[in-house]
């Protein structure tokens, strides 16, 4: 992992057990909370610049176990980002029409246009996670998908889309507490699905699938950030900083005014 953006180095063996979900290296909670407002504002500035510049797009991929905090991350990190040019795409169980196509079809349709940010709340990675763990497709099929995903992301990158991927890594105990909170708190009960407990029984299988996903698909163009996500404030700082870093690296510029557009408006 390089610095505190928790990048899984491409080509280097990744082991989930070596990464503590409760880690908050280099920051106290007070420091993290104090940083967040300015990070959110910076993200908003950069998003407007991205929109004005219109040469690049940004695809944010969010993955994680149930209750890992995908929704909460979106709500927190993008709070200041204007809705113009920023959209969230949620992906649930494929419809019959979606299932009748190749596994990337429904995602490609929602990929961001230049100038836009698209946030994928779950993504094509479900095709090597839930579909693998539940045996919805044979091994020969999901194994081939890693390469297809890498080629898909390379295509997006070559055409101007920055792909930024976050695996929100929570501990089993933290997930238990969050699911319990959903049961206990009437305002959160709507989020609880009994199916979440069936998924929880498959914790280790999901762990293996996530590990392979990172090993196979953390690439130079689209590396995975494995974000320690037990502490929400830390998770949000890492996600915001990583996005800002990638956007700043784009050398975005406001376009020049068209010739003749100078002077004082007098009409
Ligand atoms: P979330 O749990 O993300 O808040 P939903 O309640 O809509 O949102 O759940 C989405 C469900 O869809 C998850 O259980 C997920 O495993 C499932 N899902 C997503 N993609 C696929 C897929 N390709 N095949 C089967 N199930 C999928």
PDB file of C-alpha atoms and ligand atoms in Angstrom:
ATOM      1  CA  UNK A   1       0.000   0.000   0.000  1.00  0.00           C
ATOM      2  CA  UNK A   2       1.384   3.397  -0.959  1.00  0.00           C
ATOM      3  CA  UNK A   3       0.952   6.339   1.453  1.00  0.00           C
ATOM      4  CA  UNK A   4      -2.431   6.633   3.116  1.00  0.00           C
ATOM      5  CA  UNK A   5      -4.646   6.241   0.089  1.00  0.00           C
ATOM      6  CA  UNK A   6      -4.528   2.471   0.623  1.00  0.00           C
ATOM      7  CA  UNK A   7      -3.816   1.574  -2.985  1.00  0.00           C
ATOM      8  CA  UNK A   8      -3.364  -2.147  -3.638  1.00  0.00           C
ATOM      9  CA  UNK A   9      -0.177  -2.136  -5.680  1.00  0.00           C
ATOM     10  CA  UNK A  10      -0.716  -3.708  -9.095  1.00  0.00           C
ATOM     11  CA  UNK A  11       1.118  -6.981  -9.482  1.00  0.00           C
ATOM     12  CA  UNK A  12       1.828  -7.343  -5.778  1.00  0.00           C
ATOM     13  CA  UNK A  13       0.175 -10.200  -3.903  1.00  0.00           C
ATOM     14  CA  UNK A  14      -2.740  -8.824  -1.898  1.00  0.00           C
ATOM     15  CA  UNK A  15      -3.879 -10.537   1.308  1.00  0.00           C
ATOM     16  CA  UNK A  16      -7.020  -9.226   2.951  1.00  0.00           C
ATOM     17  CA  UNK A  17      -5.938 -10.413   6.393  1.00  0.00           C
ATOM     18  CA  UNK A  18      -2.967  -8.055   6.296  1.00  0.00           C
ATOM     19  CA  UNK A  19      -5.251  -5.029   6.166  1.00  0.00           C
ATOM     20  CA  UNK A  20      -6.960  -3.952   9.359  1.00  0.00           C
ATOM     21  CA  UNK A  21     -10.476  -2.584   8.791  1.00  0.00           C
ATOM     22  CA  UNK A  22     -10.190  -0.492  11.962  1.00  0.00           C
ATOM     23  CA  UNK A  23      -6.919   1.209  10.941  1.00  0.00           C
ATOM     24  CA  UNK A  24      -6.748   5.012  10.841  1.00  0.00           C
ATOM     25  CA  UNK A  25      -3.037   5.600  10.172  1.00  0.00           C
ATOM     26  CA  UNK A  26      -1.768   9.114  10.696  1.00  0.00           C
ATOM     27  CA  UNK A  27      -5.068  10.650  11.814  1.00  0.00           C
ATOM     28  CA  UNK A  28      -7.100  11.072  14.964  1.00  0.00           C
ATOM     29  CA  UNK A  29     -10.877  11.293  14.738  1.00  0.00           C
ATOM     30  CA  UNK A  30     -10.807  15.010  15.537  1.00  0.00           C
ATOM     31  CA  UNK A  31      -8.256  15.645  12.801  1.00  0.00           C
ATOM     32  CA  UNK A  32     -10.223  13.599  10.301  1.00  0.00           C
ATOM     33  CA  UNK A  33     -13.514  15.320  11.074  1.00  0.00           C
ATOM     34  CA  UNK A  34     -11.819  18.698  10.791  1.00  0.00           C
ATOM     35  CA  UNK A  35     -10.430  17.825   7.356  1.00  0.00           C
ATOM     36  CA  UNK A  36     -13.691  16.627   5.825  1.00  0.00           C
ATOM     37  CA  UNK A  37     -15.425  19.985   5.201  1.00  0.00           C
ATOM     38  CA  UNK A  38     -12.510  21.342   3.174  1.00  0.00           C
ATOM     39  CA  UNK A  39     -12.093  18.081   1.250  1.00  0.00           C
ATOM     40  CA  UNK A  40     -15.777  18.180   0.283  1.00  0.00           C
ATOM     41  CA  UNK A  41     -15.494  21.762  -0.927  1.00  0.00           C
ATOM     42  CA  UNK A  42     -12.370  20.965  -2.935  1.00  0.00           C
ATOM     43  CA  UNK A  43     -14.190  18.075  -4.569  1.00  0.00           C
ATOM     44  CA  UNK A  44     -17.013  20.402  -5.549  1.00  0.00           C
ATOM     45  CA  UNK A  45     -14.526  22.856  -7.141  1.00  0.00           C
ATOM     46  CA  UNK A  46     -12.869  20.070  -9.065  1.00  0.00           C
ATOM     47  CA  UNK A  47     -16.189  18.678 -10.237  1.00  0.00           C
ATOM     48  CA  UNK A  48     -17.154  22.041 -11.673  1.00  0.00           C
ATOM     49  CA  UNK A  49     -13.788  22.289 -13.387  1.00  0.00           C
ATOM     50  CA  UNK A  50     -14.226  18.783 -14.792  1.00  0.00           C
ATOM     51  CA  UNK A  51     -17.580  19.875 -16.179  1.00  0.00           C
ATOM     52  CA  UNK A  52     -16.185  23.059 -17.698  1.00  0.00           C
ATOM     53  CA  UNK A  53     -13.119  21.317 -19.122  1.00  0.00           C
ATOM     54  CA  UNK A  54     -15.258  18.577 -20.717  1.00  0.00           C
ATOM     55  CA  UNK A  55     -12.298  16.406 -21.759  1.00  0.00           C
ATOM     56  CA  UNK A  56     -12.464  13.728 -19.066  1.00  0.00           C
ATOM     57  CA  UNK A  57     -15.037  11.719 -17.161  1.00  0.00           C
ATOM     58  CA  UNK A  58     -14.762  10.079 -13.749  1.00  0.00           C
ATOM     59  CA  UNK A  59     -16.161   6.706 -12.793  1.00  0.00           C
ATOM     60  CA  UNK A  60     -16.246   6.000  -9.060  1.00  0.00           C
ATOM     61  CA  UNK A  61     -16.752   2.323  -8.242  1.00  0.00           C
ATOM     62  CA  UNK A  62     -17.925   1.438  -4.725  1.00  0.00           C
ATOM     63  CA  UNK A  63     -17.870  -2.119  -3.476  1.00  0.00           C
ATOM     64  CA  UNK A  64     -18.137  -3.663  -0.035  1.00  0.00           C
ATOM     65  CA  UNK A  65     -20.039  -6.149   2.071  1.00  0.00           C
ATOM     66  CA  UNK A  66     -23.559  -5.290   3.272  1.00  0.00           C
ATOM     67  CA  UNK A  67     -23.426  -2.374   5.718  1.00  0.00           C
ATOM     68  CA  UNK A  68     -19.874  -1.519   4.660  1.00  0.00           C
ATOM     69  CA  UNK A  69     -21.072   2.040   4.146  1.00  0.00           C
ATOM     70  CA  UNK A  70     -21.479   2.522   0.402  1.00  0.00           C
ATOM     71  CA  UNK A  71     -24.551   4.753   0.761  1.00  0.00           C
ATOM     72  CA  UNK A  72     -23.056   6.644   3.694  1.00  0.00           C
ATOM     73  CA  UNK A  73     -19.852   7.320   1.769  1.00  0.00           C
ATOM     74  CA  UNK A  74     -21.783   8.789  -1.140  1.00  0.00           C
ATOM     75  CA  UNK A  75     -23.866  10.941   1.183  1.00  0.00           C
ATOM     76  CA  UNK A  76     -20.845  12.224   3.085  1.00  0.00           C
ATOM     77  CA  UNK A  77     -18.126  12.629   0.454  1.00  0.00           C
ATOM     78  CA  UNK A  78     -20.343  14.140  -2.245  1.00  0.00           C
ATOM     79  CA  UNK A  79     -22.416  16.338   0.082  1.00  0.00           C
ATOM     80  CA  UNK A  80     -21.076  19.574  -1.402  1.00  0.00           C
ATOM     81  CA  UNK A  81     -20.890  18.408  -4.990  1.00  0.00           C
ATOM     82  CA  UNK A  82     -23.587  19.960  -7.110  1.00  0.00           C
ATOM     83  CA  UNK A  83     -26.015  17.545  -8.772  1.00  0.00           C
ATOM     84  CA  UNK A  84     -25.199  18.969 -12.205  1.00  0.00           C
ATOM     85  CA  UNK A  85     -22.792  16.536 -13.736  1.00  0.00           C
ATOM     86  CA  UNK A  86     -22.721  14.021 -10.888  1.00  0.00           C
ATOM     87  CA  UNK A  87     -24.971  10.977 -10.859  1.00  0.00           C
ATOM     88  CA  UNK A  88     -25.346   7.805  -8.791  1.00  0.00           C
ATOM     89  CA  UNK A  89     -26.170   4.483 -10.426  1.00  0.00           C
ATOM     90  CA  UNK A  90     -27.392   1.682  -8.144  1.00  0.00           C
ATOM     91  CA  UNK A  91     -27.180  -1.870  -9.353  1.00  0.00           C
ATOM     92  CA  UNK A  92     -29.326  -4.612  -7.854  1.00  0.00           C
ATOM     93  CA  UNK A  93     -30.298  -8.061  -9.066  1.00  0.00           C
ATOM     94  CA  UNK A  94     -30.273  -7.909 -12.889  1.00  0.00           C
ATOM     95  CA  UNK A  95     -33.663  -7.633 -14.611  1.00  0.00           C
ATOM     96  CA  UNK A  96     -34.478 -10.316 -17.203  1.00  0.00           C
ATOM     97  CA  UNK A  97     -33.460  -7.909 -19.945  1.00  0.00           C
ATOM     98  CA  UNK A  98     -30.146  -7.126 -18.255  1.00  0.00           C
ATOM     99  CA  UNK A  99     -29.500 -10.808 -17.586  1.00  0.00           C
ATOM    100  CA  UNK A 100     -30.085 -11.554 -21.267  1.00  0.00           C
ATOM    101  CA  UNK A 101     -27.060  -9.406 -22.197  1.00  0.00           C
ATOM    102  CA  UNK A 102     -23.347  -9.730 -21.528  1.00  0.00           C
ATOM    103  CA  UNK A 103     -22.450  -8.903 -17.925  1.00  0.00           C
ATOM    104  CA  UNK A 104     -20.968  -5.479 -18.738  1.00  0.00           C
ATOM    105  CA  UNK A 105     -23.865  -4.186 -20.811  1.00  0.00           C
ATOM    106  CA  UNK A 106     -25.932  -2.504 -18.116  1.00  0.00           C
ATOM    107  CA  UNK A 107     -22.846  -0.842 -16.636  1.00  0.00           C
ATOM    108  CA  UNK A 108     -21.521   0.513 -19.904  1.00  0.00           C
ATOM    109  CA  UNK A 109     -24.891   2.198 -20.466  1.00  0.00           C
ATOM    110  CA  UNK A 110     -24.421   4.178 -17.246  1.00  0.00           C
ATOM    111  CA  UNK A 111     -20.755   5.056 -17.775  1.00  0.00           C
ATOM    112  CA  UNK A 112     -20.161   8.811 -17.438  1.00  0.00           C
ATOM    113  CA  UNK A 113     -20.011  11.193 -20.395  1.00  0.00           C
ATOM    114  CA  UNK A 114     -17.024  13.569 -20.557  1.00  0.00           C
ATOM    115  CA  UNK A 115     -17.434  16.285 -17.954  1.00  0.00           C
ATOM    116  CA  UNK A 116     -19.394  14.017 -15.611  1.00  0.00           C
ATOM    117  CA  UNK A 117     -18.858  11.941 -12.523  1.00  0.00           C
ATOM    118  CA  UNK A 118     -20.770   8.665 -12.239  1.00  0.00           C
ATOM    119  CA  UNK A 119     -20.792   6.829  -8.925  1.00  0.00           C
ATOM    120  CA  UNK A 120     -21.476   3.114  -9.226  1.00  0.00           C
ATOM    121  CA  UNK A 121     -23.101   1.928  -5.997  1.00  0.00           C
ATOM    122  CA  UNK A 122     -22.165  -1.725  -6.613  1.00  0.00           C
ATOM    123  CA  UNK A 123     -20.827  -2.431 -10.049  1.00  0.00           C
ATOM    124  CA  UNK A 124     -19.736  -5.009 -12.622  1.00  0.00           C
ATOM    125  CA  UNK A 125     -17.582  -6.447  -9.836  1.00  0.00           C
ATOM    126  CA  UNK A 126     -20.740  -8.126  -8.488  1.00  0.00           C
ATOM    127  CA  UNK A 127     -20.254 -10.464 -11.428  1.00  0.00           C
ATOM    128  CA  UNK A 128     -17.136 -11.868  -9.737  1.00  0.00           C
ATOM    129  CA  UNK A 129     -18.536 -11.517  -6.192  1.00  0.00           C
ATOM    130  CA  UNK A 130     -22.195 -12.434  -5.611  1.00  0.00           C
ATOM    131  CA  UNK A 131     -22.393 -14.423  -8.841  1.00  0.00           C
ATOM    132  CA  UNK A 132     -19.293 -16.395  -7.889  1.00  0.00           C
ATOM    133  CA  UNK A 133     -20.170 -16.912  -4.224  1.00  0.00           C
ATOM    134  CA  UNK A 134     -23.699 -18.090  -5.025  1.00  0.00           C
ATOM    135  CA  UNK A 135     -22.589 -20.193  -7.981  1.00  0.00           C
ATOM    136  CA  UNK A 136     -24.868 -18.252 -10.334  1.00  0.00           C
ATOM    137  CA  UNK A 137     -22.349 -18.811 -13.120  1.00  0.00           C
ATOM    138  CA  UNK A 138     -19.766 -21.585 -13.464  1.00  0.00           C
ATOM    139  CA  UNK A 139     -16.161 -21.010 -12.447  1.00  0.00           C
ATOM    140  CA  UNK A 140     -15.001 -21.002 -16.064  1.00  0.00           C
ATOM    141  CA  UNK A 141     -17.281 -18.015 -16.678  1.00  0.00           C
ATOM    142  CA  UNK A 142     -16.443 -15.834 -13.656  1.00  0.00           C
ATOM    143  CA  UNK A 143     -12.724 -16.573 -14.061  1.00  0.00           C
ATOM    144  CA  UNK A 144     -12.795 -15.123 -17.562  1.00  0.00           C
ATOM    145  CA  UNK A 145     -14.482 -11.979 -16.333  1.00  0.00           C
ATOM    146  CA  UNK A 146     -11.413 -10.553 -14.580  1.00  0.00           C
ATOM    147  CA  UNK A 147      -9.699 -10.136 -17.933  1.00  0.00           C
ATOM    148  CA  UNK A 148     -12.859  -8.734 -19.510  1.00  0.00           C
ATOM    149  CA  UNK A 149     -13.155  -6.200 -16.668  1.00  0.00           C
ATOM    150  CA  UNK A 150      -9.514  -5.128 -17.051  1.00  0.00           C
ATOM    151  CA  UNK A 151     -10.019  -4.648 -20.779  1.00  0.00           C
ATOM    152  CA  UNK A 152     -13.260  -2.738 -20.195  1.00  0.00           C
ATOM    153  CA  UNK A 153     -11.560  -0.388 -17.729  1.00  0.00           C
ATOM    154  CA  UNK A 154      -8.621   0.042 -20.121  1.00  0.00           C
ATOM    155  CA  UNK A 155     -11.084   1.021 -22.858  1.00  0.00           C
ATOM    156  CA  UNK A 156     -12.770   3.577 -20.597  1.00  0.00           C
ATOM    157  CA  UNK A 157      -9.396   5.003 -19.547  1.00  0.00           C
ATOM    158  CA  UNK A 158      -8.122   5.228 -23.137  1.00  0.00           C
ATOM    159  CA  UNK A 159     -11.239   7.201 -24.054  1.00  0.00           C
ATOM    160  CA  UNK A 160     -10.837   9.726 -21.235  1.00  0.00           C
ATOM    161  CA  UNK A 161     -12.545   8.168 -18.208  1.00  0.00           C
ATOM    162  CA  UNK A 162     -10.678   8.043 -14.919  1.00  0.00           C
ATOM    163  CA  UNK A 163     -11.725   4.912 -13.057  1.00  0.00           C
ATOM    164  CA  UNK A 164     -11.376   5.174  -9.254  1.00  0.00           C
ATOM    165  CA  UNK A 165     -12.286   2.039  -7.297  1.00  0.00           C
ATOM    166  CA  UNK A 166     -12.946   1.720  -3.583  1.00  0.00           C
ATOM    167  CA  UNK A 167     -13.395  -1.513  -1.701  1.00  0.00           C
ATOM    168  CA  UNK A 168     -14.849  -0.518   1.668  1.00  0.00           C
ATOM    169  CA  UNK A 169     -13.318  -3.057   3.995  1.00  0.00           C
ATOM    170  CA  UNK A 170     -15.265  -3.597   7.252  1.00  0.00           C
ATOM    171  CA  UNK A 171     -14.689  -6.191   9.945  1.00  0.00           C
ATOM    172  CA  UNK A 172     -17.216  -8.922  10.623  1.00  0.00           C
ATOM    173  CA  UNK A 173     -17.839  -7.499  14.106  1.00  0.00           C
ATOM    174  CA  UNK A 174     -18.460  -3.994  12.763  1.00  0.00           C
ATOM    175  CA  UNK A 175     -20.921  -5.431  10.240  1.00  0.00           C
ATOM    176  CA  UNK A 176     -22.696  -7.267  13.058  1.00  0.00           C
ATOM    177  CA  UNK A 177     -23.064  -4.046  15.017  1.00  0.00           C
ATOM    178  CA  UNK A 178     -24.368  -2.136  12.016  1.00  0.00           C
ATOM    179  CA  UNK A 179     -26.896  -4.846  11.153  1.00  0.00           C
ATOM    180  CA  UNK A 180     -27.986  -4.947  14.798  1.00  0.00           C
ATOM    181  CA  UNK A 181     -28.473  -1.180  14.705  1.00  0.00           C
ATOM    182  CA  UNK A 182     -30.723  -1.650  11.674  1.00  0.00           C
ATOM    183  CA  UNK A 183     -32.831  -4.115  13.652  1.00  0.00           C
ATOM    184  CA  UNK A 184     -32.989  -1.933  16.767  1.00  0.00           C
ATOM    185  CA  UNK A 185     -33.434   1.529  15.299  1.00  0.00           C
ATOM    186  CA  UNK A 186     -36.887   2.157  13.779  1.00  0.00           C
ATOM    187  CA  UNK A 187     -35.390   4.749  11.430  1.00  0.00           C
ATOM    188  CA  UNK A 188     -32.926   2.232  10.046  1.00  0.00           C
ATOM    189  CA  UNK A 189     -35.129  -0.849  10.014  1.00  0.00           C
ATOM    190  CA  UNK A 190     -36.142  -0.288   6.399  1.00  0.00           C
ATOM    191  CA  UNK A 191     -32.558  -1.050   5.429  1.00  0.00           C
ATOM    192  CA  UNK A 192     -32.535  -4.466   7.059  1.00  0.00           C
ATOM    193  CA  UNK A 193     -33.151  -7.468   4.836  1.00  0.00           C
ATOM    194  CA  UNK A 194     -33.204 -10.998   6.201  1.00  0.00           C
ATOM    195  CA  UNK A 195     -31.086 -11.946   3.222  1.00  0.00           C
ATOM    196  CA  UNK A 196     -28.272  -9.907   4.790  1.00  0.00           C
ATOM    197  CA  UNK A 197     -27.897 -12.629   7.413  1.00  0.00           C
ATOM    198  CA  UNK A 198     -27.650 -15.351   4.754  1.00  0.00           C
ATOM    199  CA  UNK A 199     -24.924 -13.316   3.077  1.00  0.00           C
ATOM    200  CA  UNK A 200     -23.179 -12.903   6.412  1.00  0.00           C
ATOM    201  CA  UNK A 201     -22.940 -16.686   6.709  1.00  0.00           C
ATOM    202  CA  UNK A 202     -20.907 -16.590   3.519  1.00  0.00           C
ATOM    203  CA  UNK A 203     -18.440 -14.059   4.966  1.00  0.00           C
ATOM    204  CA  UNK A 204     -15.326 -16.136   4.256  1.00  0.00           C
ATOM    205  CA  UNK A 205     -16.379 -16.957   0.706  1.00  0.00           C
ATOM    206  CA  UNK A 206     -16.903 -13.266   0.036  1.00  0.00           C
ATOM    207  CA  UNK A 207     -13.505 -12.550   1.582  1.00  0.00           C
ATOM    208  CA  UNK A 208     -11.852 -14.928  -0.880  1.00  0.00           C
ATOM    209  CA  UNK A 209     -13.774 -13.391  -3.768  1.00  0.00           C
ATOM    210  CA  UNK A 210     -12.803  -9.850  -2.761  1.00  0.00           C
ATOM    211  CA  UNK A 211      -9.182 -10.897  -2.392  1.00  0.00           C
ATOM    212  CA  UNK A 212      -9.111 -12.379  -5.895  1.00  0.00           C
ATOM    213  CA  UNK A 213     -10.891  -9.324  -7.271  1.00  0.00           C
ATOM    214  CA  UNK A 214      -8.152  -7.045  -5.918  1.00  0.00           C
ATOM    215  CA  UNK A 215      -5.360  -9.357  -7.048  1.00  0.00           C
ATOM    216  CA  UNK A 216      -6.755  -9.714 -10.546  1.00  0.00           C
ATOM    217  CA  UNK A 217      -8.037  -6.200 -11.153  1.00  0.00           C
ATOM    218  CA  UNK A 218      -5.815  -3.708  -9.343  1.00  0.00           C
ATOM    219  CA  UNK A 219      -4.094  -2.276 -12.419  1.00  0.00           C
ATOM    220  CA  UNK A 220      -1.924   0.764 -13.180  1.00  0.00           C
ATOM    221  CA  UNK A 221      -4.818   2.503 -14.928  1.00  0.00           C
ATOM    222  CA  UNK A 222      -7.466   1.514 -12.402  1.00  0.00           C
ATOM    223  CA  UNK A 223      -5.983   0.450  -9.051  1.00  0.00           C
ATOM    224  CA  UNK A 224      -8.143  -0.647  -6.130  1.00  0.00           C
ATOM    225  CA  UNK A 225      -8.176   1.370  -2.942  1.00  0.00           C
ATOM    226  CA  UNK A 226      -8.780  -1.024  -0.057  1.00  0.00           C
ATOM    227  CA  UNK A 227     -10.258   1.421   2.412  1.00  0.00           C
ATOM    228  CA  UNK A 228     -10.293   0.616   6.134  1.00  0.00           C
ATOM    229  CA  UNK A 229     -13.999   1.273   6.719  1.00  0.00           C
ATOM    230  CA  UNK A 230     -14.791   0.484  10.349  1.00  0.00           C
ATOM    231  CA  UNK A 231     -14.425   4.175  11.154  1.00  0.00           C
ATOM    232  CA  UNK A 232     -16.721   6.177   8.906  1.00  0.00           C
ATOM    233  CA  UNK A 233     -14.787   9.434   9.237  1.00  0.00           C
ATOM    234  CA  UNK A 234     -11.557   7.728   8.155  1.00  0.00           C
ATOM    235  CA  UNK A 235     -13.254   5.972   5.230  1.00  0.00           C
ATOM    236  CA  UNK A 236     -14.628   9.307   4.016  1.00  0.00           C
ATOM    237  CA  UNK A 237     -11.260  11.059   4.297  1.00  0.00           C
ATOM    238  CA  UNK A 238      -9.535   8.342   2.259  1.00  0.00           C
ATOM    239  CA  UNK A 239     -12.196   8.319  -0.465  1.00  0.00           C
ATOM    240  CA  UNK A 240     -12.279  12.114  -0.738  1.00  0.00           C
ATOM    241  CA  UNK A 241      -8.490  12.445  -0.787  1.00  0.00           C
ATOM    242  CA  UNK A 242      -8.085   9.722  -3.401  1.00  0.00           C
ATOM    243  CA  UNK A 243     -10.641  11.366  -5.688  1.00  0.00           C
ATOM    244  CA  UNK A 244      -9.071  14.787  -5.255  1.00  0.00           C
ATOM    245  CA  UNK A 245      -5.641  13.329  -6.040  1.00  0.00           C
ATOM    246  CA  UNK A 246      -6.883  11.749  -9.283  1.00  0.00           C
ATOM    247  CA  UNK A 247      -8.810  14.856 -10.352  1.00  0.00           C
ATOM    248  CA  UNK A 248      -5.869  17.151  -9.648  1.00  0.00           C
ATOM    249  CA  UNK A 249      -3.620  14.917 -11.740  1.00  0.00           C
ATOM    250  CA  UNK A 250      -5.835  15.601 -14.765  1.00  0.00           C
ATOM    251  CA  UNK A 251      -4.593  19.175 -15.194  1.00  0.00           C
ATOM    252  CA  UNK A 252      -8.140  20.402 -15.714  1.00  0.00           C
ATOM    253  CA  UNK A 253      -8.557  23.895 -17.160  1.00  0.00           C
ATOM    254  CA  UNK A 254     -11.384  26.321 -17.736  1.00  0.00           C
ATOM    255  CA  UNK A 255     -11.758  26.689 -21.502  1.00  0.00           C
ATOM    256  CA  UNK A 256     -10.556  29.911 -23.165  1.00  0.00           C
ATOM    257  CA  UNK A 257     -13.287  32.392 -23.986  1.00  0.00           C
ATOM    258  CA  UNK A 258     -14.286  32.403 -27.656  1.00  0.00           C
ATOM    259  CA  UNK A 259     -12.505  35.118 -29.678  1.00  0.00           C
ATOM    260  CA  UNK A 260     -14.239  38.454 -29.357  1.00  0.00           C
ATOM    261  CA  UNK A 261     -15.812  37.742 -25.964  1.00  0.00           C
ATOM    262  CA  UNK A 262     -14.178  40.605 -24.061  1.00  0.00           C
ATOM    263  CA  UNK A 263     -15.190  44.071 -22.962  1.00  0.00           C
ATOM    264  CA  UNK A 264     -18.212  45.533 -21.214  1.00  0.00           C
ATOM    265  CA  UNK A 265     -21.758  44.453 -21.910  1.00  0.00           C
ATOM    266  CA  UNK A 266     -23.719  47.612 -22.677  1.00  0.00           C
ATOM    267  CA  UNK A 267     -27.046  46.309 -24.037  1.00  0.00           C
TER     268      UNK A 267
HETATM  269  P1  LIG B   1     -27.858  -2.451  -1.450  1.00  0.00           P
HETATM  270  O1  LIG B   1     -27.814  -3.755  -0.722  1.00  0.00           O
HETATM  271  O2  LIG B   1     -26.609  -2.204  -2.241  1.00  0.00           O
HETATM  272  O3  LIG B   1     -28.251  -1.296  -0.580  1.00  0.00           O
HETATM  273  P2  LIG B   1     -30.138  -3.499  -2.851  1.00  0.00           P
HETATM  274  O4  LIG B   1     -30.951  -3.699  -1.643  1.00  0.00           O
HETATM  275  O5  LIG B   1     -30.789  -3.030  -4.107  1.00  0.00           O
HETATM  276  O6  LIG B   1     -28.958  -2.491  -2.583  1.00  0.00           O
HETATM  277  O7  LIG B   1     -29.376  -4.865  -3.109  1.00  0.00           O
HETATM  278  C1  LIG B   1     -28.713  -5.120  -4.230  1.00  0.00           C
HETATM  279  C2  LIG B   1     -28.641  -6.626  -4.328  1.00  0.00           C
HETATM  280  O8  LIG B   1     -28.443  -6.967  -5.679  1.00  0.00           O
HETATM  281  C3  LIG B   1     -27.496  -7.213  -3.532  1.00  0.00           C
HETATM  282  O9  LIG B   1     -27.941  -8.295  -2.747  1.00  0.00           O
HETATM  283  C4  LIG B   1     -26.545  -7.708  -4.610  1.00  0.00           C
HETATM  284  O10 LIG B   1     -25.842  -8.837  -4.204  1.00  0.00           O
HETATM  285  C5  LIG B   1     -27.501  -7.991  -5.743  1.00  0.00           C
HETATM  286  N1  LIG B   1     -26.813  -7.968  -7.033  1.00  0.00           N
HETATM  287  C6  LIG B   1     -26.119  -6.966  -7.578  1.00  0.00           C
HETATM  288  N2  LIG B   1     -25.571  -7.322  -8.752  1.00  0.00           N
HETATM  289  C7  LIG B   1     -25.927  -8.604  -8.953  1.00  0.00           C
HETATM  290  C8  LIG B   1     -25.678  -9.545  -9.976  1.00  0.00           C
HETATM  291  N3  LIG B   1     -24.915  -9.248 -11.032  1.00  0.00           N
HETATM  292  N4  LIG B   1     -26.216 -10.768  -9.851  1.00  0.00           N
HETATM  293  C9  LIG B   1     -26.968 -11.076  -8.791  1.00  0.00           C
HETATM  294  N5  LIG B   1     -27.247 -10.239  -7.780  1.00  0.00           N
HETATM  295  C10 LIG B   1     -26.734  -9.020  -7.862  1.00  0.00           C
END
